PDB file of C-alpha atoms in Angstrom:
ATOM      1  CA  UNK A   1      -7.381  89.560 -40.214  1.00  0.00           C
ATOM      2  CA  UNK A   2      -7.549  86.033 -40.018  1.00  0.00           C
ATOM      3  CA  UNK A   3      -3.763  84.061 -39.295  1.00  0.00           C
ATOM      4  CA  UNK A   4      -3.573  80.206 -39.558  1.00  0.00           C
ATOM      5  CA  UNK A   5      -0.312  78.132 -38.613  1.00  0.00           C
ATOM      6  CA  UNK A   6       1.175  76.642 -41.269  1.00  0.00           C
ATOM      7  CA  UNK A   7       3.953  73.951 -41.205  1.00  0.00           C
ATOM      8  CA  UNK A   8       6.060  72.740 -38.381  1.00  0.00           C
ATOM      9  CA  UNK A   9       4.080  75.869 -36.086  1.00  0.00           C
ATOM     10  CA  UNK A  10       0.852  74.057 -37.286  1.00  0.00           C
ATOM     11  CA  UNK A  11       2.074  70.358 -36.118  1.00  0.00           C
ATOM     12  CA  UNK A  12       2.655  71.606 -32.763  1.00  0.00           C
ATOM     13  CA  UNK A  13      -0.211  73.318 -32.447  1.00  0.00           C
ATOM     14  CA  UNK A  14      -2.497  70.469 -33.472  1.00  0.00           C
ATOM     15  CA  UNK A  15      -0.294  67.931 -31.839  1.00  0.00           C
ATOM     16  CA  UNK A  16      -0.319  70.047 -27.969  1.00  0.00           C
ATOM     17  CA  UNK A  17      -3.050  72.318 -27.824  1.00  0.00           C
ATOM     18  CA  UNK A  18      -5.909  70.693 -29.718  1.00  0.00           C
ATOM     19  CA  UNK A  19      -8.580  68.522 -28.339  1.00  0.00           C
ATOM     20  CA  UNK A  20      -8.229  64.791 -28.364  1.00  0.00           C
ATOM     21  CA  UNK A  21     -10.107  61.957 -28.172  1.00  0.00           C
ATOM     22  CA  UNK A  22      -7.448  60.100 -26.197  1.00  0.00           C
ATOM     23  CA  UNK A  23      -9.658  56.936 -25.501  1.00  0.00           C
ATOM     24  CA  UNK A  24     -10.601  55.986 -29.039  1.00  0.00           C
ATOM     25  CA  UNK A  25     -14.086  56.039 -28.110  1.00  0.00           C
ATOM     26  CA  UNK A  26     -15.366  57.596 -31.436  1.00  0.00           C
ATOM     27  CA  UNK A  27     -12.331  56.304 -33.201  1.00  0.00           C
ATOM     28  CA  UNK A  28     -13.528  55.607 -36.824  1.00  0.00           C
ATOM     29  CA  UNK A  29     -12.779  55.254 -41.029  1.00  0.00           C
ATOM     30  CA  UNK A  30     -12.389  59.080 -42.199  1.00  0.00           C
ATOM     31  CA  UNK A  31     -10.958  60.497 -39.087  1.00  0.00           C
ATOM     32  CA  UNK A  32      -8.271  62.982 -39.234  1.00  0.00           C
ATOM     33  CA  UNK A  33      -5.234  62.071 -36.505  1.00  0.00           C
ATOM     34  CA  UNK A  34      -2.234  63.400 -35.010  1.00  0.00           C
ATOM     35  CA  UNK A  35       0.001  60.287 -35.040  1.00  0.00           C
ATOM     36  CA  UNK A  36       4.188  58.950 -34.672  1.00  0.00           C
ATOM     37  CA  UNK A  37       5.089  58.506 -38.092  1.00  0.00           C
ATOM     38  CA  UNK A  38       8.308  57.232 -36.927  1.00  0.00           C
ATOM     39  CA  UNK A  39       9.685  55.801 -34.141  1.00  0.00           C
ATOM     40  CA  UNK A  40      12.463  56.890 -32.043  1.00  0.00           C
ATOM     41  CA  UNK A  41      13.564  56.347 -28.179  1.00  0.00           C
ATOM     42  CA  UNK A  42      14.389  60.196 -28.090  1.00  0.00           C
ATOM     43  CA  UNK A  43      13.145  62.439 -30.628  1.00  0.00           C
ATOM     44  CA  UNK A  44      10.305  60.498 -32.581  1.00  0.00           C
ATOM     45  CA  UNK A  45       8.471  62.212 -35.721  1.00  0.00           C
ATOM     46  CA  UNK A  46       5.047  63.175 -35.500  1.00  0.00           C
ATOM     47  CA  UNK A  47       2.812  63.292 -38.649  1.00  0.00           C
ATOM     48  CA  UNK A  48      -1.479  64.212 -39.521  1.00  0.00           C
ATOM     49  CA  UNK A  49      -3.359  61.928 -41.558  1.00  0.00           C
ATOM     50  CA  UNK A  50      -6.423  60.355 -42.077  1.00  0.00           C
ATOM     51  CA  UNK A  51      -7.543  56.345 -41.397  1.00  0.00           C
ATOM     52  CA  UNK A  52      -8.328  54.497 -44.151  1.00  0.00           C
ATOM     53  CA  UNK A  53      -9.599  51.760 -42.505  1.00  0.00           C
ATOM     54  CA  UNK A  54      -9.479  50.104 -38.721  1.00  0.00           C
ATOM     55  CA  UNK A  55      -9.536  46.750 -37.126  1.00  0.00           C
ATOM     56  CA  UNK A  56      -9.959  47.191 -33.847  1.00  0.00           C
ATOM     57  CA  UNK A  57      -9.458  43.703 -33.092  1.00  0.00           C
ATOM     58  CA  UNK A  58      -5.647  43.417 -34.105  1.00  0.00           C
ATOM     59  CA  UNK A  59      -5.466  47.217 -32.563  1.00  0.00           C
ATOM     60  CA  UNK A  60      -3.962  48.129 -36.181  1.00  0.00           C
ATOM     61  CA  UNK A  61      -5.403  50.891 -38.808  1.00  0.00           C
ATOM     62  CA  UNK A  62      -4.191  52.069 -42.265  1.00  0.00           C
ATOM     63  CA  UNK A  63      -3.550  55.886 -42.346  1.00  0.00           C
ATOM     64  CA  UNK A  64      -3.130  57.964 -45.253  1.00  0.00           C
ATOM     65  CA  UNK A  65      -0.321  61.054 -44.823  1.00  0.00           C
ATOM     66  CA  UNK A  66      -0.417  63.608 -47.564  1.00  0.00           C
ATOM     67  CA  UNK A  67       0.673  66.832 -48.276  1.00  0.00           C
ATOM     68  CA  UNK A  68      -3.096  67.917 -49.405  1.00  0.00           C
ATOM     69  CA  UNK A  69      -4.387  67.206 -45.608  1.00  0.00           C
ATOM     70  CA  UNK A  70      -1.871  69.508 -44.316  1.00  0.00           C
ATOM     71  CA  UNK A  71      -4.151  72.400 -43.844  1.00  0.00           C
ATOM     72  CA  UNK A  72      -7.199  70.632 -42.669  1.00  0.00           C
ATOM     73  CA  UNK A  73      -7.832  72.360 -38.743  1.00  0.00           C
ATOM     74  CA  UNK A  74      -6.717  76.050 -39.155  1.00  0.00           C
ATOM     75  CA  UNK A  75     -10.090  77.024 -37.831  1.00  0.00           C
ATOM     76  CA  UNK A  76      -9.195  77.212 -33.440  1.00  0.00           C
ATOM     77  CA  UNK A  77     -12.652  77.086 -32.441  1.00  0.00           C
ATOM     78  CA  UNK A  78     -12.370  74.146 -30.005  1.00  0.00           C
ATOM     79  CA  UNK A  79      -9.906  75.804 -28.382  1.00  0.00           C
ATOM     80  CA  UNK A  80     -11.799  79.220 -27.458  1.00  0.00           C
ATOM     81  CA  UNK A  81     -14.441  76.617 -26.343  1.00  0.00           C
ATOM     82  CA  UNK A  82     -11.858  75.345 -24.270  1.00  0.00           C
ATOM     83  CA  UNK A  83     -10.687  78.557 -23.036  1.00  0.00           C
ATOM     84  CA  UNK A  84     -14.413  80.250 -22.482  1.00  0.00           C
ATOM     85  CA  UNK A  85     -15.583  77.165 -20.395  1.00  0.00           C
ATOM     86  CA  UNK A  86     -14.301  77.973 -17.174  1.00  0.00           C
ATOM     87  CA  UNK A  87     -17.027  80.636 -16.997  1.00  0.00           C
ATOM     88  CA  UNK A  88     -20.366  79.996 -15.249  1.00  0.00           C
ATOM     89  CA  UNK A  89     -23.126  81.198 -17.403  1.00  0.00           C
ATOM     90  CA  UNK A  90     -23.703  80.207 -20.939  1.00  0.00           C
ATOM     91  CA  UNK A  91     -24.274  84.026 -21.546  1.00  0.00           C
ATOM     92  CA  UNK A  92     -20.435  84.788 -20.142  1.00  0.00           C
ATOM     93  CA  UNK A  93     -18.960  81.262 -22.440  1.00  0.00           C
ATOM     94  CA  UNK A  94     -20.566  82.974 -25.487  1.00  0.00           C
ATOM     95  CA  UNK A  95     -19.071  86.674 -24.571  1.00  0.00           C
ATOM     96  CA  UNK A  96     -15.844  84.885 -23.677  1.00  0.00           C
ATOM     97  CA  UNK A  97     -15.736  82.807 -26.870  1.00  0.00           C
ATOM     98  CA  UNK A  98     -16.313  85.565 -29.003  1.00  0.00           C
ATOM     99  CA  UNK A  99     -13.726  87.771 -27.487  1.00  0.00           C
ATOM    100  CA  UNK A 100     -11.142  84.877 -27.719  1.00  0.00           C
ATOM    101  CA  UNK A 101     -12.162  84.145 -31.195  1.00  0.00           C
ATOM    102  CA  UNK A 102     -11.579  86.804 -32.154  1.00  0.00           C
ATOM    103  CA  UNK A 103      -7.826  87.037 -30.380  1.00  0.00           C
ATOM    104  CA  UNK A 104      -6.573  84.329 -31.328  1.00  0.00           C
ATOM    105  CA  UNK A 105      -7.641  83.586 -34.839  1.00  0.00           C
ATOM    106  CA  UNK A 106      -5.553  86.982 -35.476  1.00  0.00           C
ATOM    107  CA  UNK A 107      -2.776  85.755 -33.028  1.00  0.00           C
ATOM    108  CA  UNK A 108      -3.206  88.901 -31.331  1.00  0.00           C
ATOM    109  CA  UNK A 109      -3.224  87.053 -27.770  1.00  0.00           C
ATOM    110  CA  UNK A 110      -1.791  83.328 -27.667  1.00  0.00           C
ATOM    111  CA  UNK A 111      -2.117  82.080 -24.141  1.00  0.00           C
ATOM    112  CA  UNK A 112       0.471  79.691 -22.846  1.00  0.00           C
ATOM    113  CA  UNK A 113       0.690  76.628 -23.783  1.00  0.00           C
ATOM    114  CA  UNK A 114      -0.488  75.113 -21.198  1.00  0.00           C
ATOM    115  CA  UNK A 115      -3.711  76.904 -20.892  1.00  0.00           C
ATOM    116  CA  UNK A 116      -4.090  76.248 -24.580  1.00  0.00           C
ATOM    117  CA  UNK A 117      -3.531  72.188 -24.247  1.00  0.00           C
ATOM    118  CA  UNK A 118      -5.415  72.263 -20.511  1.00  0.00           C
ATOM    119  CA  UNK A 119      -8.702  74.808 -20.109  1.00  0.00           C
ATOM    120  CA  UNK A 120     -11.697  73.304 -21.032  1.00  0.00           C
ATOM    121  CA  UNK A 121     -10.265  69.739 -21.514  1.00  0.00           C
ATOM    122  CA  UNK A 122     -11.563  68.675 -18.300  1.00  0.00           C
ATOM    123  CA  UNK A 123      -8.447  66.306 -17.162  1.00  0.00           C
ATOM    124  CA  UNK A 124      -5.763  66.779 -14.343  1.00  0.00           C
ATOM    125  CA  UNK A 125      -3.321  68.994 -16.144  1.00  0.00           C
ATOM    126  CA  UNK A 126      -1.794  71.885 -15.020  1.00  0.00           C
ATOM    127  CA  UNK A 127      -2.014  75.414 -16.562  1.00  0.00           C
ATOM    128  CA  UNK A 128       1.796  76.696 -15.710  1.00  0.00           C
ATOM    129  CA  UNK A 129       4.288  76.214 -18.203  1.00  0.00           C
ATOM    130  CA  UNK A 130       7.223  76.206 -15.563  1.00  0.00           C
ATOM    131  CA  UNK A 131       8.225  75.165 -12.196  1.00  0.00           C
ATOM    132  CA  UNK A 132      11.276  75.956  -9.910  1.00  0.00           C
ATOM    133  CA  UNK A 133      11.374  73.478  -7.552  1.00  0.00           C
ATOM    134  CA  UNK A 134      12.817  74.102  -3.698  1.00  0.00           C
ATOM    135  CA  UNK A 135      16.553  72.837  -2.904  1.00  0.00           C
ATOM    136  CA  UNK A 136      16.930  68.808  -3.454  1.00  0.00           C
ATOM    137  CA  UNK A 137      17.410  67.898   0.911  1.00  0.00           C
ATOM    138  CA  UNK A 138      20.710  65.979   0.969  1.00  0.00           C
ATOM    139  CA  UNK A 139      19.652  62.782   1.645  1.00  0.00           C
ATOM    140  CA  UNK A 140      17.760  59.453  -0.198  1.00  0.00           C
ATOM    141  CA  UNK A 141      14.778  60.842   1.560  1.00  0.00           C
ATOM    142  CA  UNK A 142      15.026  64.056   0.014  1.00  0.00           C
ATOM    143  CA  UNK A 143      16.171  62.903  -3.618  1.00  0.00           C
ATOM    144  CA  UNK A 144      13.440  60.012  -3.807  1.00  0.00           C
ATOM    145  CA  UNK A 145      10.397  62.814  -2.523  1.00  0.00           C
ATOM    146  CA  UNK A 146      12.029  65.404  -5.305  1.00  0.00           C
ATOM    147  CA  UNK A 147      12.304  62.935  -7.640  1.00  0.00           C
ATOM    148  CA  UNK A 148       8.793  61.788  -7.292  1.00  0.00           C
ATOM    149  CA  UNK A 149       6.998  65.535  -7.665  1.00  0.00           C
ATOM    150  CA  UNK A 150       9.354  66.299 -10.370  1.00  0.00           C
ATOM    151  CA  UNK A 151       7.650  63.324 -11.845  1.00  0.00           C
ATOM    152  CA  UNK A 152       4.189  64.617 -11.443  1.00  0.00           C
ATOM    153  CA  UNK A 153       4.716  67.891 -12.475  1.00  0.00           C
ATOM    154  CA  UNK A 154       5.849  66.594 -15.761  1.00  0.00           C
ATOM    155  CA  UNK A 155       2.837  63.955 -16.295  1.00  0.00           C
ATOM    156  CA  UNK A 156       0.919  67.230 -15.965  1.00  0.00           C
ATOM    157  CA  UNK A 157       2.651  68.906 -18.385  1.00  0.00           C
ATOM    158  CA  UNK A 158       4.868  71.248 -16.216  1.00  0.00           C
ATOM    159  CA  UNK A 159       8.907  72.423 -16.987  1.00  0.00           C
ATOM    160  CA  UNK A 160      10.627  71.780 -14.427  1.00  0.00           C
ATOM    161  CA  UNK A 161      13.756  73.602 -12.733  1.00  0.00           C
ATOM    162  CA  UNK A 162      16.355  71.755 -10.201  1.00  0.00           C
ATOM    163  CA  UNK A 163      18.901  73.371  -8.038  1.00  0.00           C
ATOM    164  CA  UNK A 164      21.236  70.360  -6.834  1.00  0.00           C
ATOM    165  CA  UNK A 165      23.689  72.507  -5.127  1.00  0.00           C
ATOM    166  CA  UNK A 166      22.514  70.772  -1.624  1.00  0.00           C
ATOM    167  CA  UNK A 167      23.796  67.783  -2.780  1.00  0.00           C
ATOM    168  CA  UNK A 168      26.718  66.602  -0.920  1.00  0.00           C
ATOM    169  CA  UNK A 169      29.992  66.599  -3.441  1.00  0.00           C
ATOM    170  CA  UNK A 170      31.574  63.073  -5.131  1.00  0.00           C
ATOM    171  CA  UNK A 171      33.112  60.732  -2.272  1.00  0.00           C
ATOM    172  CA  UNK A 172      31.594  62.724   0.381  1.00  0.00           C
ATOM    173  CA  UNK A 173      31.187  60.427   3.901  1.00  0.00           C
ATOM    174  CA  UNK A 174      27.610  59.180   3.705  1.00  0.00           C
ATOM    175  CA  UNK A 175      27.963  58.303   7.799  1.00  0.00           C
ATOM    176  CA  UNK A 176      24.786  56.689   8.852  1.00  0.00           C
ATOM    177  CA  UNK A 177      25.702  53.503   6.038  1.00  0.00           C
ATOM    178  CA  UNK A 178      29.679  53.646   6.623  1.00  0.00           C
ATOM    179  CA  UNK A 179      29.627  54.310   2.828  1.00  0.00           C
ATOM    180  CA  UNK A 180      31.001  57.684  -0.219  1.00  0.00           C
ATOM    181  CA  UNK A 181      28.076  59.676  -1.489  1.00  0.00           C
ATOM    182  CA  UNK A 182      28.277  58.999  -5.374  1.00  0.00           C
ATOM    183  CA  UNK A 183      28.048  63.008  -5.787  1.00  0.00           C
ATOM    184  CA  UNK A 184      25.318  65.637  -7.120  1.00  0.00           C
ATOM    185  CA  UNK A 185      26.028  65.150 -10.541  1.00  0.00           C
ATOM    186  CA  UNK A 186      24.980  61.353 -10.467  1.00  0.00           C
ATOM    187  CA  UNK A 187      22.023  62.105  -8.414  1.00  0.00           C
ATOM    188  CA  UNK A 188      21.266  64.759 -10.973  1.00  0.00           C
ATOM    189  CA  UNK A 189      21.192  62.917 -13.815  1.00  0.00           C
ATOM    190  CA  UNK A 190      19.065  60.251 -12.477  1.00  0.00           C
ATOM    191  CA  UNK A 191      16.597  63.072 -12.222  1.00  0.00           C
ATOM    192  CA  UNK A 192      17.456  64.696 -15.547  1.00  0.00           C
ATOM    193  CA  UNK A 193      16.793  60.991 -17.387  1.00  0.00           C
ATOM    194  CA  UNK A 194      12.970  61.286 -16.127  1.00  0.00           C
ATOM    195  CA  UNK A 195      12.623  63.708 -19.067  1.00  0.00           C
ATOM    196  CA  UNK A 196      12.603  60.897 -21.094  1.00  0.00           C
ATOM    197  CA  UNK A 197      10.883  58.784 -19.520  1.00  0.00           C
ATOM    198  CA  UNK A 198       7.816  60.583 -18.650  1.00  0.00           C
ATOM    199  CA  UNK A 199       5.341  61.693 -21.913  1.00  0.00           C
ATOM    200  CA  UNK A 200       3.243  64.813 -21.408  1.00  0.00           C
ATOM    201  CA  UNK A 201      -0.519  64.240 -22.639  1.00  0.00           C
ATOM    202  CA  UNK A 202       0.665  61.434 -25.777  1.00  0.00           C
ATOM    203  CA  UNK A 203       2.696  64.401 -27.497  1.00  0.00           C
ATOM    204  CA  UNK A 204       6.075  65.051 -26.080  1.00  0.00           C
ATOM    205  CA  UNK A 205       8.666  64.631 -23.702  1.00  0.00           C
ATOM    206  CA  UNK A 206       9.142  65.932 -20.123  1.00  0.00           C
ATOM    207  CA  UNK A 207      11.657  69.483 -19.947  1.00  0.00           C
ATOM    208  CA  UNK A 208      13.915  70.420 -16.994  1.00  0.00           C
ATOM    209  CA  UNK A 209      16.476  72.721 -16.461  1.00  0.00           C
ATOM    210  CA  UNK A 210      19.255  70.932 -13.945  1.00  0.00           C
ATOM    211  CA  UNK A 211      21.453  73.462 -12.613  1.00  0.00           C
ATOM    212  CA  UNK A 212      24.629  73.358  -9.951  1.00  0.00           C
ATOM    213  CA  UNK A 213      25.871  76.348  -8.748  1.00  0.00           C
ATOM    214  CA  UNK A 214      29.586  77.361  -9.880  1.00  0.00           C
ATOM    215  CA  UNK A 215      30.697  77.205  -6.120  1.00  0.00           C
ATOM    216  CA  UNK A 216      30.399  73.321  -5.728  1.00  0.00           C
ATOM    217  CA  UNK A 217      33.124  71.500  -5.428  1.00  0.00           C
ATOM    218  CA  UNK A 218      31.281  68.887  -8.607  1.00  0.00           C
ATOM    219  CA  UNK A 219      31.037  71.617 -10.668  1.00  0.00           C
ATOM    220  CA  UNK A 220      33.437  70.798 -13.418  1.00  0.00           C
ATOM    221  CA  UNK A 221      32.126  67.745 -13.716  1.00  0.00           C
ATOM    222  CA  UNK A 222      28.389  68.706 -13.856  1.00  0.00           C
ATOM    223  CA  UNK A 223      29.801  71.222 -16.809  1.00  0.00           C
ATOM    224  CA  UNK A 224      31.613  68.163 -19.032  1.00  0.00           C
ATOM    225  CA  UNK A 225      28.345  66.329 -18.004  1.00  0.00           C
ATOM    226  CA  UNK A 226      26.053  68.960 -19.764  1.00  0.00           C
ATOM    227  CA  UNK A 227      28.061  69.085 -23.100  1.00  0.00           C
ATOM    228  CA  UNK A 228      26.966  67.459 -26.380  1.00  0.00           C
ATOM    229  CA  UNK A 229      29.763  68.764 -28.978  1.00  0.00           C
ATOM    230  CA  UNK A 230      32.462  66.188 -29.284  1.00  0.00           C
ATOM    231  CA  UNK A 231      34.588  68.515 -30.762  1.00  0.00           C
ATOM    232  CA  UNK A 232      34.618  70.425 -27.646  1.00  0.00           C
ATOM    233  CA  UNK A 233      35.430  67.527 -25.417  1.00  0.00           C
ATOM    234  CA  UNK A 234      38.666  66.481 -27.683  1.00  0.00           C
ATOM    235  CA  UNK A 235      39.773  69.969 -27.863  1.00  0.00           C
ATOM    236  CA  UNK A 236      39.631  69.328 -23.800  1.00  0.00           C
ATOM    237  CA  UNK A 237      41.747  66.002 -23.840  1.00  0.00           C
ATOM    238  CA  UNK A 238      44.236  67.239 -25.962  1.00  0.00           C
ATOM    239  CA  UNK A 239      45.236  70.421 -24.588  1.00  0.00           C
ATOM    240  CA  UNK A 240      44.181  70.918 -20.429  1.00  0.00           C
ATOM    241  CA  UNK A 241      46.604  70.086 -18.552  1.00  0.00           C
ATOM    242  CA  UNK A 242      44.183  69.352 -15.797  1.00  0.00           C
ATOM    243  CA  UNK A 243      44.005  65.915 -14.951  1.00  0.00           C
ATOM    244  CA  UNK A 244      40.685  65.860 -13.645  1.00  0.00           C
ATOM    245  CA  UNK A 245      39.218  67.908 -16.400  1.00  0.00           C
ATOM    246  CA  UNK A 246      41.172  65.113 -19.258  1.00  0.00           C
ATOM    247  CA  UNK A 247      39.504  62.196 -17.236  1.00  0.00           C
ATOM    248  CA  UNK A 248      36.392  63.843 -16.888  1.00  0.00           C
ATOM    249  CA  UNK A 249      35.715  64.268 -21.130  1.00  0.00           C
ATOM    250  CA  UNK A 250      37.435  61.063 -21.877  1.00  0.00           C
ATOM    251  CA  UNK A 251      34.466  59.225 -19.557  1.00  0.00           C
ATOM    252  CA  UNK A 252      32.210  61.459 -21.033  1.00  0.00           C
ATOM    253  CA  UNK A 253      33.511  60.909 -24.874  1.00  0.00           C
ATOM    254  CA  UNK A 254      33.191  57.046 -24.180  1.00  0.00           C
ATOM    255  CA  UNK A 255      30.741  56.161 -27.135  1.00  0.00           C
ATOM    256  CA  UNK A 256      28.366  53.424 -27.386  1.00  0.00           C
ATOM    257  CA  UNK A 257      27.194  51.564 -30.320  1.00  0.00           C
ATOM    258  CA  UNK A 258      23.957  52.411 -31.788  1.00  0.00           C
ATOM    259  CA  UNK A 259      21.002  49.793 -31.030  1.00  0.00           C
ATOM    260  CA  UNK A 260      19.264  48.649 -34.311  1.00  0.00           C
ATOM    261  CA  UNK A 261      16.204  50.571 -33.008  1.00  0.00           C
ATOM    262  CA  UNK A 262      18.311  53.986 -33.151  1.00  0.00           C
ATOM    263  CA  UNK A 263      20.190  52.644 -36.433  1.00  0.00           C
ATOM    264  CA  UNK A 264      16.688  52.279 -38.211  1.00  0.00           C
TER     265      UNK A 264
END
């Protein structure tokens, strides 16, 4: 039996996995297209469609989004192309490309998604999902090198995990500049704000997992840091009677007015 994606599954699947033309070299009238059918600086909306026309002067084109084209690409055969091509005889890419046709058209066998956006597309990604990366060295050294492959990986479409328990705690003596480490959560979350900043193959944003182990001396902070639920973080103020723990939500609960980019 036969599966296709359907939906949200489907978007993803297209959107990731499937071959692009990423160039625009055969870019044309009648093409279908995985595009951003609304903008956002965090979590922007991607849509399928087809251009209606193109003027590749201005750089602008008309696309048409409608329900109807939803089920356009169910058929994966580029990517058992993909995923057969690594072998070296045209006799073993048709044996292969049977045998994953077959797999995966019945979703028997999904390979990761990495292999599914990477083999076959002949471009410098990589084909692990996730990374755990070795302790961040305490030092600017250290943080700038980590923060640099962390970077990479990402481009290439890795996860990435970081362990900043090396990290020298908040006020710490940094002795060779006579100066106070700012601590391993600030560090941290200069490396945490790459995930937004670096896009993985046009479709989606960078993913880490920043971790602190429950030993270090930052590690109620790095905890407030990490939540989301304001609920949670007034329930805090109003009844610890921890000063540290009060200060440390009421920085965090500090809201700032939405830009007109994030109002619209």
């Amino acid at each position: 039996m036969h599966i296709t994606h359907k939906g949200v599954s489907r978007l993803v699947m297209i959107d990731r996995y499937s071959f692009k033309d990423t160039k625009k070299k055969t870019l044309k009238t009648g093409d279908f297209v995985v595009l951003t059918i609304k903008e956002d600086p965090k979590f922007p909306a991607r849509g399928l469609g087809f251009i209606r026309s193109i003027d590749f002067a201005t750089k602008r084109a008309e696309i048409l989004i409608e329900e109807e084209y939803r089920h356009v690409l169910d058929d994966p055969k580029e990517q058992e192309t993909g995923l057969a091509a690594v072998e070296k005889t045209e006799e073993d890419r048709e044996k292969w490309f049977q045998k994953f046709y077959e797999q995966l058209v019945s979703l028997k066998f999904v390979p990761a998604g990495r292999v599914l956006y990477g083999a076959g597309s002949q471009t410098d990604v990589t084909f692990f999902n996730c990374y755990v990366m070795p302790f961040v060295a305490d030092s600017r050294e250290g943080i700038s090198d980590h923060r640099k492959q962390v970077m990479e990986i990402m481009s290439r479409g890795g996860g990435v995990g970081t362990n900043g328990s090396t990290l020298r705690p908040r006020n710490t003596l940094a002795r060779g500049v006579n100066g106070k480490s700012s601590g391993s959560v600030s560090w941290l979350d200069d490396i945490a704000k790459l995930t937004h900043l670096v896009e993985q193959g046009g479709s989606r944003r960078g993913a880490q997992m920043i971790m602190l182990a429950d030993w270090h001396p930052d590690i109620v902070e790095f905890i407030i840091s990490k939540m989301q639920n304001p609920r949670i973080l007034r329930y805090l103020i109003e009844n610890t009677e921890d000063e540290v723990i009060s200060r440390l939500a009421k920085e965090k609960l500090n809201f700032k007015p939405l830009t007109a980019q994030e109002e619209a």
